[in-house]
């Protein structure tokens, strides 16, 4: 891969439940991974390009806790960060951007009310709106899932990614549910197809286990960014080492 174009981004993802970072496998079996603000600051200091924080239990109480956490994160880090979870109205977007978030990630609500993407893009610009898509490769092809991966929709992955971009999403965050937490690599073929079809950056999610998986996400999968959780949270991969590894393999990353 030539060292040209925009730098590829490394993005740790923090799933937040009751004020703590957690991580599961296939969206279940959660275990604790630490304080999200402290982890976020450590990742920022270690050279992460961006962060994603997801409120995975966005009840009313959780929203209040999560909004306070977003404010604390904004004070502690100096890289862009995206927040998501339970966002289903423009008022939620207002609240989280006011708290200091740079971007908003929407998933289930976007499929249920696609016009929410148009609203966010119109009010704040496409760069603020990340459309997250959880999908599984079923016997009849890739389908989108909602409600934390519990409910299948009739939306097909590529069709929905394209519509989301057309409506104004600035990025697509694609998580392969089949690969989530398994650490056997990302869904490279689907990522490459999406990168060819969709006119906005694609973030690969679900499957990072080794440094080569990130390299493959950028080369085989043509992704613009790669997101991971447990390999970072539990110290299996250090971000500075990962970036030097990628640089040595001629991937354009920021050191």
CSV table of C-alpha atoms in Angstrom, one decimal:
chain,number,residue,atom,x,y,z
A,1,UNK,CA,0.0,0.0,0.0
A,2,UNK,CA,1.4,3.4,-0.9
A,3,UNK,CA,1.8,6.1,1.6
A,4,UNK,CA,-0.7,8.5,0.1
A,5,UNK,CA,-4.1,9.9,0.6
A,6,UNK,CA,-5.7,10.5,4.0
A,7,UNK,CA,-4.1,8.8,7.0
A,8,UNK,CA,-5.8,5.6,8.1
A,9,UNK,CA,-7.4,6.0,11.6
A,10,UNK,CA,-7.2,3.7,14.6
A,11,UNK,CA,-10.2,4.1,16.8
A,12,UNK,CA,-10.7,2.4,20.2
A,13,UNK,CA,-14.4,1.8,21.1
A,14,UNK,CA,-15.7,2.0,24.6
A,15,UNK,CA,-19.1,0.4,25.4
A,16,UNK,CA,-20.4,2.1,28.5
A,17,UNK,CA,-22.9,0.5,30.9
A,18,UNK,CA,-23.7,2.1,34.2
A,19,UNK,CA,-20.7,4.4,34.0
A,20,UNK,CA,-18.2,1.5,33.3
A,21,UNK,CA,-16.5,0.3,30.2
A,22,UNK,CA,-17.6,-3.3,29.3
A,23,UNK,CA,-16.9,-5.7,26.4
A,24,UNK,CA,-18.6,-8.8,25.2
A,25,UNK,CA,-18.5,-11.4,22.5
A,26,UNK,CA,-21.2,-11.5,19.8
A,27,UNK,CA,-22.9,-8.6,21.7
A,28,UNK,CA,-23.4,-10.7,24.9
A,29,UNK,CA,-21.3,-12.0,27.9
A,30,UNK,CA,-20.1,-8.6,29.1
A,31,UNK,CA,-17.1,-8.1,31.3
A,32,UNK,CA,-15.8,-4.9,32.9
A,33,UNK,CA,-12.8,-3.1,31.4
A,34,UNK,CA,-12.5,0.1,33.5
A,35,UNK,CA,-13.4,3.7,33.8
A,36,UNK,CA,-14.3,5.2,30.4
A,37,UNK,CA,-12.8,8.6,31.1
A,38,UNK,CA,-9.5,7.2,32.3
A,39,UNK,CA,-9.4,4.7,29.4
A,40,UNK,CA,-10.2,7.5,26.9
A,41,UNK,CA,-7.4,9.7,28.2
A,42,UNK,CA,-5.0,6.8,28.1
A,43,UNK,CA,-5.9,6.1,24.5
A,44,UNK,CA,-5.7,9.7,23.5
A,45,UNK,CA,-2.2,9.9,25.1
A,46,UNK,CA,-1.2,6.7,23.3
A,47,UNK,CA,-1.9,8.1,19.9
A,48,UNK,CA,-5.4,6.9,19.1
A,49,UNK,CA,-6.8,9.0,16.2
A,50,UNK,CA,-10.4,9.1,17.5
A,51,UNK,CA,-12.6,7.5,20.1
A,52,UNK,CA,-16.1,6.1,20.1
A,53,UNK,CA,-18.2,5.8,23.3
A,54,UNK,CA,-21.4,3.9,23.1
A,55,UNK,CA,-24.1,4.0,25.8
A,56,UNK,CA,-25.3,0.4,25.6
A,57,UNK,CA,-28.1,0.7,28.2
A,58,UNK,CA,-29.6,4.1,27.3
A,59,UNK,CA,-32.4,4.2,29.8
A,60,UNK,CA,-33.3,7.6,31.2
A,61,UNK,CA,-30.9,7.2,34.2
A,62,UNK,CA,-28.2,5.9,31.9
A,63,UNK,CA,-28.6,8.9,29.6
A,64,UNK,CA,-27.9,11.3,32.5
A,65,UNK,CA,-24.8,9.3,33.6
A,66,UNK,CA,-23.6,9.1,30.1
A,67,UNK,CA,-24.1,12.8,29.3
A,68,UNK,CA,-22.0,13.6,32.4
A,69,UNK,CA,-19.3,11.2,31.3
A,70,UNK,CA,-19.2,12.8,27.9
A,71,UNK,CA,-18.5,16.2,29.5
A,72,UNK,CA,-15.7,14.7,31.6
A,73,UNK,CA,-14.2,13.0,28.5
A,74,UNK,CA,-14.3,16.3,26.6
A,75,UNK,CA,-12.3,18.0,29.3
A,76,UNK,CA,-9.7,15.2,29.4
A,77,UNK,CA,-8.9,14.4,25.7
A,78,UNK,CA,-7.7,16.3,22.7
A,79,UNK,CA,-8.8,14.0,19.8
A,80,UNK,CA,-12.2,13.8,18.2
A,81,UNK,CA,-14.8,11.5,19.8
A,82,UNK,CA,-18.1,10.0,18.7
A,83,UNK,CA,-20.9,9.1,21.0
A,84,UNK,CA,-23.9,6.8,20.4
A,85,UNK,CA,-26.5,4.7,22.0
A,86,UNK,CA,-30.2,5.6,22.5
A,87,UNK,CA,-30.1,8.6,20.2
A,88,UNK,CA,-33.5,8.8,18.5
A,89,UNK,CA,-34.3,12.5,18.2
A,90,UNK,CA,-32.5,15.7,17.3
A,91,UNK,CA,-32.8,16.8,21.0
A,92,UNK,CA,-30.5,13.9,21.9
A,93,UNK,CA,-27.9,15.1,19.4
A,94,UNK,CA,-28.2,18.6,20.8
A,95,UNK,CA,-27.6,17.4,24.3
A,96,UNK,CA,-24.5,15.3,23.5
A,97,UNK,CA,-22.9,17.9,21.3
A,98,UNK,CA,-23.5,20.5,24.0
A,99,UNK,CA,-21.7,18.1,26.4
A,100,UNK,CA,-18.6,18.1,24.2
A,101,UNK,CA,-19.0,15.3,21.7
A,102,UNK,CA,-17.6,15.9,18.2
A,103,UNK,CA,-19.8,13.3,16.3
A,104,UNK,CA,-22.9,11.4,16.9
A,105,UNK,CA,-23.5,7.7,16.0
A,106,UNK,CA,-27.0,6.5,15.2
A,107,UNK,CA,-28.0,2.9,14.5
A,108,UNK,CA,-31.5,1.5,15.3
A,109,UNK,CA,-33.1,4.9,15.2
A,110,UNK,CA,-31.6,5.6,11.7
A,111,UNK,CA,-33.2,2.5,10.3
A,112,UNK,CA,-36.5,3.2,12.1
A,113,UNK,CA,-36.5,6.9,11.1
A,114,UNK,CA,-34.1,7.5,8.2
A,115,UNK,CA,-35.0,11.1,8.1
A,116,UNK,CA,-33.1,11.6,11.4
A,117,UNK,CA,-29.9,11.4,9.3
A,118,UNK,CA,-31.1,14.2,7.0
A,119,UNK,CA,-32.0,16.3,10.1
A,120,UNK,CA,-28.6,15.9,11.7
A,121,UNK,CA,-26.8,16.6,8.5
A,122,UNK,CA,-28.9,19.7,7.8
A,123,UNK,CA,-28.5,21.1,11.3
A,124,UNK,CA,-24.9,20.2,12.0
A,125,UNK,CA,-23.3,19.0,8.8
A,126,UNK,CA,-22.5,15.5,7.5
A,127,UNK,CA,-19.2,15.4,9.5
A,128,UNK,CA,-21.2,15.1,12.7
A,129,UNK,CA,-23.3,12.1,11.6
A,130,UNK,CA,-21.9,8.6,11.8
A,131,UNK,CA,-24.3,5.9,10.7
A,132,UNK,CA,-23.5,2.7,12.6
A,133,UNK,CA,-24.7,-0.6,11.0
A,134,UNK,CA,-24.7,-3.9,12.7
A,135,UNK,CA,-25.1,-6.7,10.1
A,136,UNK,CA,-24.9,-10.4,9.8
A,137,UNK,CA,-24.2,-12.6,6.8
A,138,UNK,CA,-27.3,-14.8,6.9
A,139,UNK,CA,-28.2,-17.6,4.4
A,140,UNK,CA,-29.9,-15.0,2.2
A,141,UNK,CA,-27.1,-12.4,2.4
A,142,UNK,CA,-26.0,-9.5,4.6
A,143,UNK,CA,-28.9,-8.1,6.6
A,144,UNK,CA,-29.0,-5.2,9.1
A,145,UNK,CA,-29.9,-5.8,12.7
A,146,UNK,CA,-31.2,-3.4,15.3
A,147,UNK,CA,-31.7,-3.2,19.1
A,148,UNK,CA,-28.2,-4.3,19.9
A,149,UNK,CA,-28.2,-7.0,17.3
A,150,UNK,CA,-31.3,-8.7,18.7
A,151,UNK,CA,-33.7,-8.0,15.8
A,152,UNK,CA,-33.2,-8.6,12.1
A,153,UNK,CA,-34.6,-6.1,9.6
A,154,UNK,CA,-35.3,-6.5,5.9
A,155,UNK,CA,-32.7,-3.9,5.2
A,156,UNK,CA,-29.8,-5.2,3.1
A,157,UNK,CA,-26.4,-4.1,4.2
A,158,UNK,CA,-25.1,-2.4,1.0
A,159,UNK,CA,-28.5,-0.8,0.1
A,160,UNK,CA,-28.8,0.7,3.6
A,161,UNK,CA,-25.2,1.9,3.7
A,162,UNK,CA,-25.7,3.7,0.4
A,163,UNK,CA,-29.0,5.2,1.5
A,164,UNK,CA,-27.5,6.5,4.7
A,165,UNK,CA,-24.7,8.2,2.8
A,166,UNK,CA,-27.1,9.7,0.3
A,167,UNK,CA,-29.2,11.1,3.2
A,168,UNK,CA,-26.1,12.8,4.6
A,169,UNK,CA,-24.2,10.4,6.9
A,170,UNK,CA,-20.6,11.5,6.9
A,171,UNK,CA,-19.2,8.0,7.7
A,172,UNK,CA,-20.4,4.4,7.9
A,173,UNK,CA,-19.4,2.4,10.9
A,174,UNK,CA,-19.9,-1.2,9.9
A,175,UNK,CA,-19.8,-4.0,12.5
A,176,UNK,CA,-20.0,-7.6,11.4
A,177,UNK,CA,-21.9,-9.4,14.1
A,178,UNK,CA,-20.4,-12.7,13.0
A,179,UNK,CA,-16.9,-11.4,13.7
A,180,UNK,CA,-17.6,-9.3,16.9
A,181,UNK,CA,-15.3,-10.3,19.7
A,182,UNK,CA,-14.0,-13.4,18.0
A,183,UNK,CA,-10.7,-11.9,17.1
A,184,UNK,CA,-10.3,-13.8,13.8
A,185,UNK,CA,-10.2,-10.7,11.6
A,186,UNK,CA,-12.7,-8.3,10.0
A,187,UNK,CA,-15.3,-9.0,7.3
A,188,UNK,CA,-12.9,-8.0,4.5
A,189,UNK,CA,-14.9,-8.9,1.5
A,190,UNK,CA,-18.0,-7.0,2.7
A,191,UNK,CA,-15.8,-4.0,3.7
A,192,UNK,CA,-14.2,-3.8,0.3
A,193,UNK,CA,-17.6,-4.0,-1.4
A,194,UNK,CA,-18.9,-1.2,0.8
A,195,UNK,CA,-15.8,0.9,0.2
A,196,UNK,CA,-16.4,0.6,-3.5
A,197,UNK,CA,-20.1,1.4,-3.3
A,198,UNK,CA,-20.4,4.1,-0.6
A,199,UNK,CA,-19.0,7.6,-1.3
A,200,UNK,CA,-18.1,8.3,2.4
A,201,UNK,CA,-15.4,6.8,4.7
A,202,UNK,CA,-16.0,3.3,6.0
A,203,UNK,CA,-15.0,2.3,9.6
A,204,UNK,CA,-14.3,-1.4,10.0
A,205,UNK,CA,-15.6,-2.9,13.3
A,206,UNK,CA,-15.8,-6.4,14.7
A,207,UNK,CA,-13.0,-9.0,14.6
A,208,UNK,CA,-9.7,-7.3,15.5
A,209,UNK,CA,-7.4,-9.9,17.2
A,210,UNK,CA,-3.9,-9.3,15.8
A,211,UNK,CA,-2.0,-6.4,14.3
A,212,UNK,CA,-2.2,-8.0,10.9
A,213,UNK,CA,-6.0,-7.7,11.1
A,214,UNK,CA,-5.7,-3.9,11.0
A,215,UNK,CA,-3.4,-4.1,8.0
A,216,UNK,CA,-5.8,-6.4,6.2
A,217,UNK,CA,-8.7,-4.0,7.1
A,218,UNK,CA,-6.9,-1.2,5.3
A,219,UNK,CA,-5.6,-3.2,2.3
A,220,UNK,CA,-8.0,-6.1,1.7
A,221,UNK,CA,-11.0,-4.3,3.2
A,222,UNK,CA,-10.2,-0.8,1.8
A,223,UNK,CA,-11.4,0.7,5.1
A,224,UNK,CA,-10.6,4.3,6.0
A,225,UNK,CA,-10.5,3.5,9.8
A,226,UNK,CA,-10.5,0.4,12.0
A,227,UNK,CA,-12.2,0.2,15.3
A,228,UNK,CA,-11.6,-2.2,18.1
A,229,UNK,CA,-12.3,-2.7,21.8
A,230,UNK,CA,-11.1,-5.7,23.8
A,231,UNK,CA,-7.6,-6.0,22.2
A,232,UNK,CA,-7.0,-2.4,23.4
A,233,UNK,CA,-8.8,-2.6,26.7
A,234,UNK,CA,-7.1,-5.7,27.9
A,235,UNK,CA,-3.6,-4.7,26.6
A,236,UNK,CA,-3.3,-7.3,23.9
A,237,UNK,CA,-2.4,-4.6,21.3
A,238,UNK,CA,-0.7,-1.3,22.2
A,239,UNK,CA,-1.6,1.5,19.9
A,240,UNK,CA,2.0,2.9,19.4
A,241,UNK,CA,3.3,-0.5,18.5
A,242,UNK,CA,0.3,-1.0,16.1
A,243,UNK,CA,1.0,2.3,14.4
A,244,UNK,CA,4.7,1.6,13.9
A,245,UNK,CA,3.8,-1.9,12.5
A,246,UNK,CA,1.4,-0.3,10.0
A,247,UNK,CA,3.9,2.4,9.1
A,248,UNK,CA,6.6,-0.2,8.4
A,249,UNK,CA,4.1,-1.9,6.1
A,250,UNK,CA,3.6,1.3,4.2
A,251,UNK,CA,0.2,2.2,5.6
A,252,UNK,CA,-0.2,5.9,6.0
A,253,UNK,CA,-0.9,6.5,9.7
A,254,UNK,CA,-0.2,9.4,12.0
A,255,UNK,CA,2.6,8.7,14.5
